[in-house]
Amino acid sequence: MKLLTKSTLYIATLSLFLFFFMGIIFYHILKNMSLAEMNREMQGTRDMVLDVFPHFLGGQLGGFPGIDSLSIALAGNPGPGVDHFGDTLMFDPSSSQFRNFRSLTFRTSHGGSEYEVVLYKSTTPTDKLVEKVTLLMTLMVLLFLAGFL
């Protein structure tokens, strides 16, 4: 085997492993950035919901822009309410299937009662974006390696 062929195979193999591991790291970084952005947006929505909270209790508001679903319930045990982010699987009636949702749970008080409010937002748009970017990166790596060989 010629030295040039050997060197090319070593470089191609090394590049393949590097692109593979960097792709995994890139995917996780992109996913975490999209979740952090969604959390920031939900915090802003939380502040707007708190501003109009009495209208929700009075039944004057049915929905709210920026969130897919809202749940308000009397808080069972009193205590300091710490904002809590979570992930859940819920049925989406618009698509008739289960989808991933990001949730933000917080507490607020009104009229002497303490309420627990949960905001839900679908993660489908960000998941699809991460999926498309990852697929594009994979395609670019494959084209690079094909051109290299």
PDB file of C-alpha atoms in Angstrom:
ATOM      1  CA  MET A   1       0.000   0.000   0.000  1.00  0.00           C
ATOM      2  CA  LYS A   2       1.386   3.386  -0.930  1.00  0.00           C
ATOM      3  CA  LEU A   3       2.216   5.899   1.775  1.00  0.00           C
ATOM      4  CA  LEU A   4      -0.300   8.397   0.372  1.00  0.00           C
ATOM      5  CA  THR A   5      -3.107   5.817   0.498  1.00  0.00           C
ATOM      6  CA  LYS A   6      -2.185   4.834   4.057  1.00  0.00           C
ATOM      7  CA  SER A   7      -2.108   8.453   5.201  1.00  0.00           C
ATOM      8  CA  THR A   8      -5.432   9.163   3.509  1.00  0.00           C
ATOM      9  CA  LEU A   9      -7.069   6.189   5.255  1.00  0.00           C
ATOM     10  CA  TYR A  10      -5.698   7.268   8.638  1.00  0.00           C
ATOM     11  CA  ILE A  11      -6.905  10.821   8.159  1.00  0.00           C
ATOM     12  CA  ALA A  12     -10.325   9.679   6.915  1.00  0.00           C
ATOM     13  CA  THR A  13     -10.761   7.295   9.877  1.00  0.00           C
ATOM     14  CA  LEU A  14      -9.658   9.919  12.369  1.00  0.00           C
ATOM     15  CA  SER A  15     -11.949  12.491  10.751  1.00  0.00           C
ATOM     16  CA  LEU A  16     -14.877  10.095  10.903  1.00  0.00           C
ATOM     17  CA  PHE A  17     -14.425   9.513  14.642  1.00  0.00           C
ATOM     18  CA  LEU A  18     -13.870  13.214  15.342  1.00  0.00           C
ATOM     19  CA  PHE A  19     -16.958  14.231  13.374  1.00  0.00           C
ATOM     20  CA  PHE A  20     -19.003  11.551  15.116  1.00  0.00           C
ATOM     21  CA  PHE A  21     -18.056  12.680  18.631  1.00  0.00           C
ATOM     22  CA  MET A  22     -18.257  16.365  17.764  1.00  0.00           C
ATOM     23  CA  GLY A  23     -21.710  15.725  16.248  1.00  0.00           C
ATOM     24  CA  ILE A  24     -22.914  14.216  19.524  1.00  0.00           C
ATOM     25  CA  ILE A  25     -21.512  17.166  21.477  1.00  0.00           C
ATOM     26  CA  PHE A  26     -23.029  19.626  18.993  1.00  0.00           C
ATOM     27  CA  TYR A  27     -26.443  17.940  19.319  1.00  0.00           C
ATOM     28  CA  HIS A  28     -26.411  18.183  23.116  1.00  0.00           C
ATOM     29  CA  ILE A  29     -25.259  21.803  23.098  1.00  0.00           C
ATOM     30  CA  LEU A  30     -27.955  22.761  20.585  1.00  0.00           C
ATOM     31  CA  LYS A  31     -30.617  20.889  22.586  1.00  0.00           C
ATOM     32  CA  ASN A  32     -29.573  22.589  25.847  1.00  0.00           C
ATOM     33  CA  MET A  33     -29.537  26.009  24.197  1.00  0.00           C
ATOM     34  CA  SER A  34     -33.044  25.506  22.824  1.00  0.00           C
ATOM     35  CA  LEU A  35     -34.321  24.372  26.243  1.00  0.00           C
ATOM     36  CA  ALA A  36     -32.687  27.364  27.928  1.00  0.00           C
ATOM     37  CA  GLU A  37     -34.351  29.693  25.416  1.00  0.00           C
ATOM     38  CA  MET A  38     -37.713  28.015  25.981  1.00  0.00           C
ATOM     39  CA  ASN A  39     -37.266  28.374  29.752  1.00  0.00           C
ATOM     40  CA  ARG A  40     -36.504  32.074  29.335  1.00  0.00           C
ATOM     41  CA  GLU A  41     -39.619  32.553  27.183  1.00  0.00           C
ATOM     42  CA  MET A  42     -41.755  30.706  29.710  1.00  0.00           C
ATOM     43  CA  GLN A  43     -40.425  32.914  32.529  1.00  0.00           C
ATOM     44  CA  GLY A  44     -41.541  35.952  30.534  1.00  0.00           C
ATOM     45  CA  THR A  45     -44.940  34.373  29.977  1.00  0.00           C
ATOM     46  CA  ARG A  46     -45.113  33.631  33.712  1.00  0.00           C
ATOM     47  CA  ASP A  47     -44.727  37.316  34.480  1.00  0.00           C
ATOM     48  CA  MET A  48     -47.506  38.210  32.027  1.00  0.00           C
ATOM     49  CA  VAL A  49     -49.806  35.543  33.492  1.00  0.00           C
ATOM     50  CA  LEU A  50     -49.229  36.949  36.969  1.00  0.00           C
ATOM     51  CA  ASP A  51     -50.245  40.401  35.720  1.00  0.00           C
ATOM     52  CA  VAL A  52     -53.636  39.147  34.498  1.00  0.00           C
ATOM     53  CA  PHE A  53     -54.124  36.315  37.002  1.00  0.00           C
ATOM     54  CA  PRO A  54     -57.406  37.635  38.483  1.00  0.00           C
ATOM     55  CA  HIS A  55     -58.944  37.572  34.990  1.00  0.00           C
ATOM     56  CA  PHE A  56     -58.096  33.872  34.659  1.00  0.00           C
ATOM     57  CA  LEU A  57     -59.833  33.145  37.959  1.00  0.00           C
ATOM     58  CA  GLY A  58     -62.883  35.115  36.882  1.00  0.00           C
ATOM     59  CA  GLY A  59     -63.108  33.078  33.691  1.00  0.00           C
ATOM     60  CA  GLN A  60     -62.612  36.153  31.503  1.00  0.00           C
ATOM     61  CA  LEU A  61     -59.546  34.731  29.740  1.00  0.00           C
ATOM     62  CA  GLY A  62     -59.568  31.337  28.093  1.00  0.00           C
ATOM     63  CA  GLY A  63     -56.113  31.160  26.538  1.00  0.00           C
ATOM     64  CA  PHE A  64     -52.873  33.034  26.564  1.00  0.00           C
ATOM     65  CA  PRO A  65     -50.386  33.634  23.738  1.00  0.00           C
ATOM     66  CA  GLY A  66     -47.035  31.914  24.094  1.00  0.00           C
ATOM     67  CA  ILE A  67     -48.326  28.831  25.909  1.00  0.00           C
ATOM     68  CA  ASP A  68     -50.271  25.797  24.763  1.00  0.00           C
ATOM     69  CA  SER A  69     -52.072  25.004  27.999  1.00  0.00           C
ATOM     70  CA  LEU A  70     -52.568  26.472  31.452  1.00  0.00           C
ATOM     71  CA  SER A  71     -53.619  24.719  34.647  1.00  0.00           C
ATOM     72  CA  ILE A  72     -54.701  26.540  37.822  1.00  0.00           C
ATOM     73  CA  ALA A  73     -55.453  24.672  41.054  1.00  0.00           C
ATOM     74  CA  LEU A  74     -55.624  25.511  44.736  1.00  0.00           C
ATOM     75  CA  ALA A  75     -52.286  24.755  46.369  1.00  0.00           C
ATOM     76  CA  GLY A  76     -52.571  21.850  48.794  1.00  0.00           C
ATOM     77  CA  ASN A  77     -49.822  22.630  51.268  1.00  0.00           C
ATOM     78  CA  PRO A  78     -48.710  26.155  52.107  1.00  0.00           C
ATOM     79  CA  GLY A  79     -45.114  27.071  51.640  1.00  0.00           C
ATOM     80  CA  PRO A  80     -42.715  28.979  49.471  1.00  0.00           C
ATOM     81  CA  GLY A  81     -43.384  28.241  45.849  1.00  0.00           C
ATOM     82  CA  VAL A  82     -40.196  27.761  43.901  1.00  0.00           C
ATOM     83  CA  ASP A  83     -40.469  27.858  40.123  1.00  0.00           C
ATOM     84  CA  HIS A  84     -39.985  24.354  38.760  1.00  0.00           C
ATOM     85  CA  PHE A  85     -39.362  23.358  35.145  1.00  0.00           C
ATOM     86  CA  GLY A  86     -40.196  19.888  33.919  1.00  0.00           C
ATOM     87  CA  ASP A  87     -40.952  17.768  30.881  1.00  0.00           C
ATOM     88  CA  THR A  88     -44.143  15.826  30.348  1.00  0.00           C
ATOM     89  CA  LEU A  89     -46.014  13.901  27.695  1.00  0.00           C
ATOM     90  CA  MET A  90     -49.502  15.209  26.888  1.00  0.00           C
ATOM     91  CA  PHE A  91     -52.152  14.519  24.302  1.00  0.00           C
ATOM     92  CA  ASP A  92     -52.285  17.219  21.632  1.00  0.00           C
ATOM     93  CA  PRO A  93     -55.834  17.422  20.234  1.00  0.00           C
ATOM     94  CA  SER A  94     -54.725  19.421  17.185  1.00  0.00           C
ATOM     95  CA  SER A  95     -52.548  16.549  15.943  1.00  0.00           C
ATOM     96  CA  SER A  96     -54.409  13.706  17.714  1.00  0.00           C
ATOM     97  CA  GLN A  97     -51.222  12.275  19.200  1.00  0.00           C
ATOM     98  CA  PHE A  98     -49.048  12.514  22.283  1.00  0.00           C
ATOM     99  CA  ARG A  99     -46.317  15.146  22.236  1.00  0.00           C
ATOM    100  CA  ASN A 100     -43.554  16.368  24.542  1.00  0.00           C
ATOM    101  CA  PHE A 101     -44.313  19.505  26.512  1.00  0.00           C
ATOM    102  CA  ARG A 102     -42.171  21.700  28.731  1.00  0.00           C
ATOM    103  CA  SER A 103     -43.883  22.781  31.945  1.00  0.00           C
ATOM    104  CA  LEU A 104     -43.316  25.609  34.384  1.00  0.00           C
ATOM    105  CA  THR A 105     -44.933  25.271  37.809  1.00  0.00           C
ATOM    106  CA  PHE A 106     -45.174  28.237  40.146  1.00  0.00           C
ATOM    107  CA  ARG A 107     -47.339  29.509  42.983  1.00  0.00           C
ATOM    108  CA  THR A 108     -49.211  32.724  43.427  1.00  0.00           C
ATOM    109  CA  SER A 109     -51.741  34.023  45.898  1.00  0.00           C
ATOM    110  CA  HIS A 110     -54.921  35.955  45.262  1.00  0.00           C
ATOM    111  CA  GLY A 111     -57.813  36.828  47.560  1.00  0.00           C
ATOM    112  CA  GLY A 112     -56.293  35.032  50.541  1.00  0.00           C
ATOM    113  CA  SER A 113     -55.890  31.733  48.667  1.00  0.00           C
ATOM    114  CA  GLU A 114     -52.729  30.228  47.278  1.00  0.00           C
ATOM    115  CA  TYR A 115     -52.817  28.772  43.776  1.00  0.00           C
ATOM    116  CA  GLU A 116     -50.492  26.491  41.880  1.00  0.00           C
ATOM    117  CA  VAL A 117     -50.202  27.428  38.218  1.00  0.00           C
ATOM    118  CA  VAL A 118     -48.680  25.197  35.559  1.00  0.00           C
ATOM    119  CA  LEU A 119     -47.829  26.510  32.089  1.00  0.00           C
ATOM    120  CA  TYR A 120     -47.325  24.017  29.260  1.00  0.00           C
ATOM    121  CA  LYS A 121     -45.539  24.659  25.982  1.00  0.00           C
ATOM    122  CA  SER A 122     -44.905  22.145  23.213  1.00  0.00           C
ATOM    123  CA  THR A 123     -41.280  21.283  22.513  1.00  0.00           C
ATOM    124  CA  THR A 124     -42.113  19.948  19.044  1.00  0.00           C
ATOM    125  CA  PRO A 125     -40.925  23.038  17.090  1.00  0.00           C
ATOM    126  CA  THR A 126     -37.547  23.129  18.853  1.00  0.00           C
ATOM    127  CA  ASP A 127     -37.179  19.343  18.608  1.00  0.00           C
ATOM    128  CA  LYS A 128     -37.782  19.501  14.859  1.00  0.00           C
ATOM    129  CA  LEU A 129     -35.275  22.348  14.489  1.00  0.00           C
ATOM    130  CA  VAL A 130     -32.592  20.425  16.384  1.00  0.00           C
ATOM    131  CA  GLU A 131     -33.389  17.339  14.307  1.00  0.00           C
ATOM    132  CA  LYS A 132     -33.089  19.223  11.009  1.00  0.00           C
ATOM    133  CA  VAL A 133     -29.831  20.947  11.975  1.00  0.00           C
ATOM    134  CA  THR A 134     -28.353  17.644  13.135  1.00  0.00           C
ATOM    135  CA  LEU A 135     -29.430  15.931   9.927  1.00  0.00           C
ATOM    136  CA  LEU A 136     -27.896  18.740   7.868  1.00  0.00           C
ATOM    137  CA  MET A 137     -24.623  18.495   9.797  1.00  0.00           C
ATOM    138  CA  THR A 138     -24.545  14.718   9.251  1.00  0.00           C
ATOM    139  CA  LEU A 139     -25.121  15.178   5.539  1.00  0.00           C
ATOM    140  CA  MET A 140     -22.330  17.751   5.358  1.00  0.00           C
ATOM    141  CA  VAL A 141     -19.921  15.386   7.139  1.00  0.00           C
ATOM    142  CA  LEU A 142     -20.812  12.521   4.804  1.00  0.00           C
ATOM    143  CA  LEU A 143     -20.301  14.738   1.755  1.00  0.00           C
ATOM    144  CA  PHE A 144     -16.977  15.912   3.162  1.00  0.00           C
ATOM    145  CA  LEU A 145     -15.781  12.361   3.732  1.00  0.00           C
ATOM    146  CA  ALA A 146     -17.018  11.263   0.293  1.00  0.00           C
ATOM    147  CA  GLY A 147     -15.122  14.134  -1.298  1.00  0.00           C
ATOM    148  CA  PHE A 148     -12.065  13.422   0.791  1.00  0.00           C
ATOM    149  CA  LEU A 149     -11.930   9.767  -0.288  1.00  0.00           C
TER     150      LEU A 149
END
